[in-house]
PDB file of C-alpha atoms in Angstrom:
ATOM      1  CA  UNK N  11      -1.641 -16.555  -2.718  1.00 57.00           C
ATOM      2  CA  UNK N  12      -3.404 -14.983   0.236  1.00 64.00           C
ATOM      3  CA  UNK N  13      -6.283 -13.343  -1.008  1.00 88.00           C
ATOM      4  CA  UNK N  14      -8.268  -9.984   0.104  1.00 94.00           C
ATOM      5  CA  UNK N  15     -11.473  -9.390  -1.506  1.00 95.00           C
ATOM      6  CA  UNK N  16     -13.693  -5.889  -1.545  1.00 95.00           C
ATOM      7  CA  UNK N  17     -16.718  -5.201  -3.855  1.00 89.00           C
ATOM      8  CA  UNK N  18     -15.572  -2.643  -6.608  1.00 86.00           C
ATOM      9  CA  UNK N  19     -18.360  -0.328  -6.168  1.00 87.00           C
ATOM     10  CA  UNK N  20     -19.268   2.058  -7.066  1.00 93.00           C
ATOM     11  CA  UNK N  21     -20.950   2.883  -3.720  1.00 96.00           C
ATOM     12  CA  UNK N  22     -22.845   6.080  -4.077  1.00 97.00           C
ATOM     13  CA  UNK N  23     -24.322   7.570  -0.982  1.00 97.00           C
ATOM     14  CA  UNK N  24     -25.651  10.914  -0.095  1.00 97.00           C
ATOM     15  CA  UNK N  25     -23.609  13.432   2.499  1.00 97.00           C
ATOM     16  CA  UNK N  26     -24.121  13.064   5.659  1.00 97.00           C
ATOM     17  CA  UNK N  27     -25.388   9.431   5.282  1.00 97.00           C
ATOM     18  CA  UNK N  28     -22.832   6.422   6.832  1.00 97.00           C
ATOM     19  CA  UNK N  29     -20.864   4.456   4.056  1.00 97.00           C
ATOM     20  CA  UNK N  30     -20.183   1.123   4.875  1.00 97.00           C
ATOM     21  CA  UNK N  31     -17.159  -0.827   3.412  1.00 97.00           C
ATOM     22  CA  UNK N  32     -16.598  -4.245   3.825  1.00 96.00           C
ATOM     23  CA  UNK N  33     -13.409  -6.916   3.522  1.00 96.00           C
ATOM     24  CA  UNK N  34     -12.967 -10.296   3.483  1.00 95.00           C
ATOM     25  CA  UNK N  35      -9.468 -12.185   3.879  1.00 93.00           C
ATOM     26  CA  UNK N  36      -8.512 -15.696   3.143  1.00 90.00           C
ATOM     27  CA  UNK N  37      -5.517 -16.425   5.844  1.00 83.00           C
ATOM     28  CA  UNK N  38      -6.992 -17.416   8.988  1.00 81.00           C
ATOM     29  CA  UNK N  39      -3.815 -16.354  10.425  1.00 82.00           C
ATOM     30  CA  UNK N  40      -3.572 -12.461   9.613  1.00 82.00           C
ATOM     31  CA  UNK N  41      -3.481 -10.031  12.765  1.00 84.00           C
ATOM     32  CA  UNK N  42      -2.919  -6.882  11.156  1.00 90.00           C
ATOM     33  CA  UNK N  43      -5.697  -5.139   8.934  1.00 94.00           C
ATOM     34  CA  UNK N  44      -5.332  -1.576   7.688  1.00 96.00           C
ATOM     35  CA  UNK N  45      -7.431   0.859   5.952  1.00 97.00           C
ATOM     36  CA  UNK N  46      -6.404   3.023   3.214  1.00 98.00           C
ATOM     37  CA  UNK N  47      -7.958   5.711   1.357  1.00 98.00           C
ATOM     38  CA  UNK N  48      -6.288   6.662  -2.319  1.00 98.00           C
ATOM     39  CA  UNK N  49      -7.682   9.323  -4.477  1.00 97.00           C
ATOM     40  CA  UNK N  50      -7.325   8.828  -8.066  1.00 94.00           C
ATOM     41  CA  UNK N  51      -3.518   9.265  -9.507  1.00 93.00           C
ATOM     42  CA  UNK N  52      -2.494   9.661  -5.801  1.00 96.00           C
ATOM     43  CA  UNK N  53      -0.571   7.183  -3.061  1.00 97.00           C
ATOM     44  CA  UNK N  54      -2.321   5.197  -0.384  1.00 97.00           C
ATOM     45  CA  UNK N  55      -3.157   7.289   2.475  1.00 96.00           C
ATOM     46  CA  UNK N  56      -3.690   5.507   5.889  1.00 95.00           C
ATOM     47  CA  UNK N  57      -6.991   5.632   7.997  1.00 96.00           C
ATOM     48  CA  UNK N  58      -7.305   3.491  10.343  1.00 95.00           C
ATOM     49  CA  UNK N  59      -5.409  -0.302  11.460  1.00 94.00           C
ATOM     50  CA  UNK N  60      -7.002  -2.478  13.906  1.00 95.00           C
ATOM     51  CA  UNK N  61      -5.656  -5.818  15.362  1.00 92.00           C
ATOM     52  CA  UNK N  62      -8.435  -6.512  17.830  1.00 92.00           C
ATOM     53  CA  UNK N  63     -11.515  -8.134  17.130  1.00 94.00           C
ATOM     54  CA  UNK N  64     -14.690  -5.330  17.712  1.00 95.00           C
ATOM     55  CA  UNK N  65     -14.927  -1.668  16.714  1.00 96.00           C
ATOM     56  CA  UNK N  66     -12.488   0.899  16.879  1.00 96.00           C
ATOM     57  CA  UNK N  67     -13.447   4.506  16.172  1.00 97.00           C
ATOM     58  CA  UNK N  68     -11.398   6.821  15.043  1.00 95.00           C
ATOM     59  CA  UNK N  69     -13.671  10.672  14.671  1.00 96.00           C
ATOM     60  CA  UNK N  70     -15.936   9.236  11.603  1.00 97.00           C
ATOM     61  CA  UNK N  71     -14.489   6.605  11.067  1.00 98.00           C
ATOM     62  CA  UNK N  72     -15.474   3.158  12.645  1.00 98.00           C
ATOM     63  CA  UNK N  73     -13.470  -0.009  11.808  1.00 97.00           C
ATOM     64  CA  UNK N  74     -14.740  -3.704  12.798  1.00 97.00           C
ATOM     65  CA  UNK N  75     -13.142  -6.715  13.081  1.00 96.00           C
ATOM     66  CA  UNK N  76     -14.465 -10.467  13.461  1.00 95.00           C
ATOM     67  CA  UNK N  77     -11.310 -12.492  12.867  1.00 92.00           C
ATOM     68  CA  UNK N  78     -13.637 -15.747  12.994  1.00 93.00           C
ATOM     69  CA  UNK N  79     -15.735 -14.863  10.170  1.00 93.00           C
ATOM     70  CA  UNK N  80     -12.343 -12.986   8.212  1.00 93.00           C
ATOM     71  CA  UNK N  81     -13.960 -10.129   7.875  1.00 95.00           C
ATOM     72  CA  UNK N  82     -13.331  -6.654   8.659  1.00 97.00           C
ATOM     73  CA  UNK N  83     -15.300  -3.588   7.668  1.00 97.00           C
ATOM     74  CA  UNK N  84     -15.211   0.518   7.623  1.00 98.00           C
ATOM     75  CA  UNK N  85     -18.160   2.490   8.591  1.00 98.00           C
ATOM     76  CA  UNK N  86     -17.833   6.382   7.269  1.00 98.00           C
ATOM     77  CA  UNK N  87     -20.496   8.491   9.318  1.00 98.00           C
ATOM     78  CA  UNK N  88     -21.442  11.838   8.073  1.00 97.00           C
ATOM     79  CA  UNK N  89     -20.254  10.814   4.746  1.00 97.00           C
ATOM     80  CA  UNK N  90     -19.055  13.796   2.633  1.00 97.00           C
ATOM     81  CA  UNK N  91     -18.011  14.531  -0.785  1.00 96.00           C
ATOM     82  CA  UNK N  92     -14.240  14.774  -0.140  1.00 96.00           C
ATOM     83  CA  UNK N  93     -14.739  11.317   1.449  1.00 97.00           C
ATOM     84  CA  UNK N  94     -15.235   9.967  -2.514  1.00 97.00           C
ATOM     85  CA  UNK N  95     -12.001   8.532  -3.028  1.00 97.00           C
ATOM     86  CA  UNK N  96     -11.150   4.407  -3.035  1.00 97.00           C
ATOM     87  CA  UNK N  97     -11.183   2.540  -0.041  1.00 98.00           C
ATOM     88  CA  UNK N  98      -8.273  -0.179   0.018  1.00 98.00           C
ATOM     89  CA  UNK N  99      -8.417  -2.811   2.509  1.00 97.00           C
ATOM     90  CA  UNK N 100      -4.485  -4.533   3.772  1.00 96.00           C
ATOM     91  CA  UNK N 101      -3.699  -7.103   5.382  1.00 93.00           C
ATOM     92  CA  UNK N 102       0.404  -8.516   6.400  1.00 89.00           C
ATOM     93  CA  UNK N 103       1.035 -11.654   4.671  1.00 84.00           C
ATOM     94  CA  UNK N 104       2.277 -14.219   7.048  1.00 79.00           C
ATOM     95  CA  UNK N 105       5.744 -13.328   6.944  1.00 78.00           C
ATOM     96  CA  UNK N 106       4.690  -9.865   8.355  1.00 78.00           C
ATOM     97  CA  UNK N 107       6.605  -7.486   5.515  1.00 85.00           C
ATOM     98  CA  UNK N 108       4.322  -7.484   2.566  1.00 90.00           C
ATOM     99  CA  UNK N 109       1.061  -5.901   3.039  1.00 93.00           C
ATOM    100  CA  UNK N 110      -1.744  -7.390   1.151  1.00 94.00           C
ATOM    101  CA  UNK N 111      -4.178  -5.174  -0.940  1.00 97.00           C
ATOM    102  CA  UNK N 112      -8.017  -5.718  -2.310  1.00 96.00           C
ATOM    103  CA  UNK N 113      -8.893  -4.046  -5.277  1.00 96.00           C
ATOM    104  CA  UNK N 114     -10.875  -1.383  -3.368  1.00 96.00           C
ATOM    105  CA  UNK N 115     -13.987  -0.007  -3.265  1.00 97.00           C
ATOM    106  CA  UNK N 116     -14.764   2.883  -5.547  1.00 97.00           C
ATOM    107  CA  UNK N 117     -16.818   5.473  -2.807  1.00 97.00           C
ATOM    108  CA  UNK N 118     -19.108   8.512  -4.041  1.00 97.00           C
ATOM    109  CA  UNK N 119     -20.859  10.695  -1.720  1.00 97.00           C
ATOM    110  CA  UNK N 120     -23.101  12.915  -3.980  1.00 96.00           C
ATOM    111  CA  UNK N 121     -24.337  16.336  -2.845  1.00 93.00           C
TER     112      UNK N 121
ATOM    113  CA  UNK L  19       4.532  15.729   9.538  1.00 78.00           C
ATOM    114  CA  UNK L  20       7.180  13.572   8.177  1.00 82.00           C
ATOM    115  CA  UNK L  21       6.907  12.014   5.277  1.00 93.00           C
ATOM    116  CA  UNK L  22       8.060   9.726   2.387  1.00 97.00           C
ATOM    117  CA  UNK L  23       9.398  11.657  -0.299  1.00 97.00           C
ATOM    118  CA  UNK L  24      10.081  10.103  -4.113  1.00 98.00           C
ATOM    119  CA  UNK L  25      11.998  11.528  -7.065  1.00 97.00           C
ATOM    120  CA  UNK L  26      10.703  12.044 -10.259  1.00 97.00           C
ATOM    121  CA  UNK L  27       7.069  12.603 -10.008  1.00 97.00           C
ATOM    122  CA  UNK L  28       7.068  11.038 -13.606  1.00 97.00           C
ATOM    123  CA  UNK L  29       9.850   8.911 -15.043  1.00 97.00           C
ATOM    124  CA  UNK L  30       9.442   8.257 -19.365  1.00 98.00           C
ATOM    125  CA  UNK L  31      11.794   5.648 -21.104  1.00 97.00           C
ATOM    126  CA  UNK L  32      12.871   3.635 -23.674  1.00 97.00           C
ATOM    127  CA  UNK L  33      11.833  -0.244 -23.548  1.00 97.00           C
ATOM    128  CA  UNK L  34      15.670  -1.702 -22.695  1.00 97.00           C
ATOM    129  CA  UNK L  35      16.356   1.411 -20.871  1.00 98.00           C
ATOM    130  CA  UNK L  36      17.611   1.167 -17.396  1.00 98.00           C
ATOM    131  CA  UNK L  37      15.519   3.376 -14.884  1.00 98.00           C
ATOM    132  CA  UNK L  38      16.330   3.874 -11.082  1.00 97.00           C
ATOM    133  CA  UNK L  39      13.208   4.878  -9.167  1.00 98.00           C
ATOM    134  CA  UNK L  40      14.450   6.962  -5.850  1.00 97.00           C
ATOM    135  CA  UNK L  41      12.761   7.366  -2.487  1.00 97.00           C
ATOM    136  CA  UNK L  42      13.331   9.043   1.005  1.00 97.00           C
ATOM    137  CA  UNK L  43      11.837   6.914   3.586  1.00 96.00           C
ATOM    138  CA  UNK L  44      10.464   8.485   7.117  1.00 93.00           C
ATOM    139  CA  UNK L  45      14.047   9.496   8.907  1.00 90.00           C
ATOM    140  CA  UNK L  46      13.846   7.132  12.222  1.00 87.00           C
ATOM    141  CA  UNK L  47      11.798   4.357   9.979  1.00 91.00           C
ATOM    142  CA  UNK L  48      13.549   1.121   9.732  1.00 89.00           C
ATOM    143  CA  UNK L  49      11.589  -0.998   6.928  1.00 92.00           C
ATOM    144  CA  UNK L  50      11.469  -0.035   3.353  1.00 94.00           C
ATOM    145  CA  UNK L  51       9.024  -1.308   0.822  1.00 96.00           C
ATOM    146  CA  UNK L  52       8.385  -1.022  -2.873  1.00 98.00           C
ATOM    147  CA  UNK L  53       5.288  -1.595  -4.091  1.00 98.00           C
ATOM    148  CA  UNK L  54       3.691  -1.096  -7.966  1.00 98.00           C
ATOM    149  CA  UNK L  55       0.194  -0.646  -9.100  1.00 98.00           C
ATOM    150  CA  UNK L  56      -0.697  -0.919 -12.727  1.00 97.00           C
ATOM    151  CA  UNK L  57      -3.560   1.145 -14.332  1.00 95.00           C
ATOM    152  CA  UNK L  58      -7.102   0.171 -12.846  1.00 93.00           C
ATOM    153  CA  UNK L  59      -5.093  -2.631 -10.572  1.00 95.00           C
ATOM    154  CA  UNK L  60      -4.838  -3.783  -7.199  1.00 96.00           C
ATOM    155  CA  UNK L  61      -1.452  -2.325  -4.985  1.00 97.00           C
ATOM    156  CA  UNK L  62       1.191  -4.962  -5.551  1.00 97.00           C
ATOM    157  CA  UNK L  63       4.056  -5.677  -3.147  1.00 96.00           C
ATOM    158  CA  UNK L  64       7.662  -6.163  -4.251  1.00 97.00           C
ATOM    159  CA  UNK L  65      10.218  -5.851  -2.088  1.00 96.00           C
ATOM    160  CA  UNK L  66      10.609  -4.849   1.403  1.00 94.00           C
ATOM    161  CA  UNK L  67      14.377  -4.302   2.913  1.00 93.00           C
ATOM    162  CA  UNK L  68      15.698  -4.037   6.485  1.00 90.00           C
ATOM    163  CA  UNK L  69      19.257  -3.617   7.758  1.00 88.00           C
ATOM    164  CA  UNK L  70      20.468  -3.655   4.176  1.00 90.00           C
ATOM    165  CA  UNK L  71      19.244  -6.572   3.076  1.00 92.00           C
ATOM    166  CA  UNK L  72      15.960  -8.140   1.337  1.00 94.00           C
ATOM    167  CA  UNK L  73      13.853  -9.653   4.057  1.00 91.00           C
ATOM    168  CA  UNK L  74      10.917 -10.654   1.139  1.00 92.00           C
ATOM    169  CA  UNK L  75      10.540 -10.094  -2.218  1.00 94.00           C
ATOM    170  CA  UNK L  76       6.946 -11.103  -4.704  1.00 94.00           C
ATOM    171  CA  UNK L  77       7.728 -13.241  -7.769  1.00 94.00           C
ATOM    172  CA  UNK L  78       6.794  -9.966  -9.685  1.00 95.00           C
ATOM    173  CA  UNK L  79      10.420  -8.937  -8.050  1.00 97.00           C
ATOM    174  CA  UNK L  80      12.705 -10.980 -10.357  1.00 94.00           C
ATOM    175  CA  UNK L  81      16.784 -10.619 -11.319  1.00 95.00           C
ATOM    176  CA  UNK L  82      15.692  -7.556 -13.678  1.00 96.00           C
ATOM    177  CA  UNK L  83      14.821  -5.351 -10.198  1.00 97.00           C
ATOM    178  CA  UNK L  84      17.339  -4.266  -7.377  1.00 97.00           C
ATOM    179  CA  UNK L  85      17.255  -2.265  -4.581  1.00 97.00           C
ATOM    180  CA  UNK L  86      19.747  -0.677  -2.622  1.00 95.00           C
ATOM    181  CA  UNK L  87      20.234   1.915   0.493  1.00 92.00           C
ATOM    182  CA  UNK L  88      23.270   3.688  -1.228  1.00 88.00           C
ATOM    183  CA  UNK L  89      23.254   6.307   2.172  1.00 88.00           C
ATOM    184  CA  UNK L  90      21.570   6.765   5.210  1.00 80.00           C
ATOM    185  CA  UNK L  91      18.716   8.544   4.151  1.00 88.00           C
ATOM    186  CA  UNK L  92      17.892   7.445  -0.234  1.00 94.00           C
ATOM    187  CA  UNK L  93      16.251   4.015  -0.541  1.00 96.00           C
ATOM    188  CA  UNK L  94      16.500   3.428  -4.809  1.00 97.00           C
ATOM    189  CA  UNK L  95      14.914   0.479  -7.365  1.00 98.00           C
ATOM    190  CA  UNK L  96      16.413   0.027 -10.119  1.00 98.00           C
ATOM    191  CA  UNK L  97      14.985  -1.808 -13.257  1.00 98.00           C
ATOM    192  CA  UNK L  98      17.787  -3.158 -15.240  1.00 96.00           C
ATOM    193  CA  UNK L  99      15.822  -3.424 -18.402  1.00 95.00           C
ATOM    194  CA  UNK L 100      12.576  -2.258 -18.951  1.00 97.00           C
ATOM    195  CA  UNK L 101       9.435  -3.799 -20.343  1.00 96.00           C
ATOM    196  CA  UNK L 102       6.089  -2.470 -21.247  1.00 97.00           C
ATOM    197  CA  UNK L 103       4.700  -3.787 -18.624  1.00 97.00           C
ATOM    198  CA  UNK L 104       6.800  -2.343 -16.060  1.00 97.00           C
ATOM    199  CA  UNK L 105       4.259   0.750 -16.938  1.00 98.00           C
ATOM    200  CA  UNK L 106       3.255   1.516 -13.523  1.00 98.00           C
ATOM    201  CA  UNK L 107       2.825   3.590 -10.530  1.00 98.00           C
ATOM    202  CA  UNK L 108       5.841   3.099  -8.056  1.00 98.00           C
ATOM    203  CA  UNK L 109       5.506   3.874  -4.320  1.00 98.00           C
ATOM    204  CA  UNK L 110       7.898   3.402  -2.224  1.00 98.00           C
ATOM    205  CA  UNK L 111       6.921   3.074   2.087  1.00 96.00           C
ATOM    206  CA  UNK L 112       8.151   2.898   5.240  1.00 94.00           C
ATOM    207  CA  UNK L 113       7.489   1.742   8.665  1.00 92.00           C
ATOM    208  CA  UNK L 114       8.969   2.067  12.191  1.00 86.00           C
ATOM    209  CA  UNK L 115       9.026  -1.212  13.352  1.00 70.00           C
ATOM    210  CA  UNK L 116      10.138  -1.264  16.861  1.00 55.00           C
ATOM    211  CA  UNK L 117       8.145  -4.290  17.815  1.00 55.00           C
ATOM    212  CA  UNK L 118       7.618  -6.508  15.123  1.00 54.00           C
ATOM    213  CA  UNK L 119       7.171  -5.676  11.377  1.00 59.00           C
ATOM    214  CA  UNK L 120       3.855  -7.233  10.966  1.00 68.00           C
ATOM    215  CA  UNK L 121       2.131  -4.430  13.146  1.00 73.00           C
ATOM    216  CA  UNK L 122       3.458  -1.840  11.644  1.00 85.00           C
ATOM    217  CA  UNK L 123       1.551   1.038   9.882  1.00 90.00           C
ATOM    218  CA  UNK L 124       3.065   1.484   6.464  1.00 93.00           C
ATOM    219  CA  UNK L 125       3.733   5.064   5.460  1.00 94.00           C
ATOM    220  CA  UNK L 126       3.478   5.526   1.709  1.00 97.00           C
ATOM    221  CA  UNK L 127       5.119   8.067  -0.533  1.00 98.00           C
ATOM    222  CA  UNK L 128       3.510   9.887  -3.355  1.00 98.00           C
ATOM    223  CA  UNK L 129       4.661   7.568  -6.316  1.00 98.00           C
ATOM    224  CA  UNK L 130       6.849   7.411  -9.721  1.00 98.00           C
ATOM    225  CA  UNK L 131       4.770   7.224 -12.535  1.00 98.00           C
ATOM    226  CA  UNK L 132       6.975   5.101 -14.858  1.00 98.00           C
ATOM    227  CA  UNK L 133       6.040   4.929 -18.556  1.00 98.00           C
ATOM    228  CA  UNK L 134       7.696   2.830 -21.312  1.00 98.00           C
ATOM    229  CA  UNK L 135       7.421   3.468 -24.608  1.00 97.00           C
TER     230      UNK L 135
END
């Protein structure tokens, strides 16, 4: 079983300050890593992929990528409160049709 | 915006009951997924579909689950009999795939909640 790992959280911040979110991923092999965002009794919502190692920005949103240390990570700047939501990191299995999830990280940006 | 569309919103039944989950994927999408997450749980893949047939399915997606693309635009699951632990939230997803399938972003809809009592 492929495995994707993200701390739980909670990860409190204050607004405006950058929330960092971090991933780690077990096949050595994956190409495709996604970012999702899912507010509590609600569906996945997409934020960012990336397939390249390095950063990719996307408005506040910053993805990075460092396939030889498995690890890929989301940077929030200008954190705000409707940004507190869970963070899930995906990655394709090998097979390329099942997306992989972590558990998530829990996110609160307090006032 | 297009978007993934599932009916119900909430789905109660009987353990032994047969349910069938429904979902309208993205109209020029090509891949169809099923995923579950249970209470306080990771996402869970079960099933993804393309040109009417399975192309992988999780062990959690054993002979009591089927899917099937009935028309060109409903994608269903159906759970043959249920169990208590088939208490879940259901969301169904698609994807364009024009290149390859393991690129693809993977659009999700809004869910089932399915309780069994």
């Amino acid at each position: 079983q492929k495995e994707v790992e993200q701390n739980s959280g909670p990860l409190s911040v204050p607004e405006g300050a950058i929330a960092s979110l971090n991933c780690t991923y077990s096949d050595r092999v994956s190409q495709s890593f996604f970012w999702y965002r899912q507010y509590s009794g609600k569906s996945p919502e997409l934020i960012m992929s990336i397939y390249s190692n390095g950063d990719k920005e996307d408005g506040r949103f910053t993805a990075q990528l460092n396939k030889a240390s498995q690890y890929v990570s989301l940077l929030i700047r200008d954190s705000q409160p409707s940004d507190s939501a869970t963070y899930l990191c995906a990655v394709y299995s090998n097979s390329g049709y099942a997306l992989n999830f972590g558990k998530g990280t829990s996110l609160l940006v307090t006032p | 915006e297009p978007e993934v569309t599932q009916t119900p919103s909430h789905q109660v039944t009987q353990m032994g009951q047969e349910v069938i989950l429904r979902c309208v994927p993205i109209s020029n999408h090509l891949y169809f997924y099923w995923y579950r997450q249970i209470l306080g749980q990771k996402v869970e893949f079960l099933v993804s579909f393309y040109n009417n047939e399975i192309s992988e399915k999780s062990e959690i997606f054993d002979d009591q689950f089927s899917v099937e693309r009935p028309d060109g635009s409903n994608f269903t699951l159906k759970i043959r009999s249920t169990k208590l632990e088939d208490s879940a939230m259901y969301f169904c997803a698609s994807s364009d795939s024009g290149e390859g399938a393991s690129t693809d972003t993977q659009y999700f809809g809004p869910g089932t909640r399915l309780t069994v009592l």
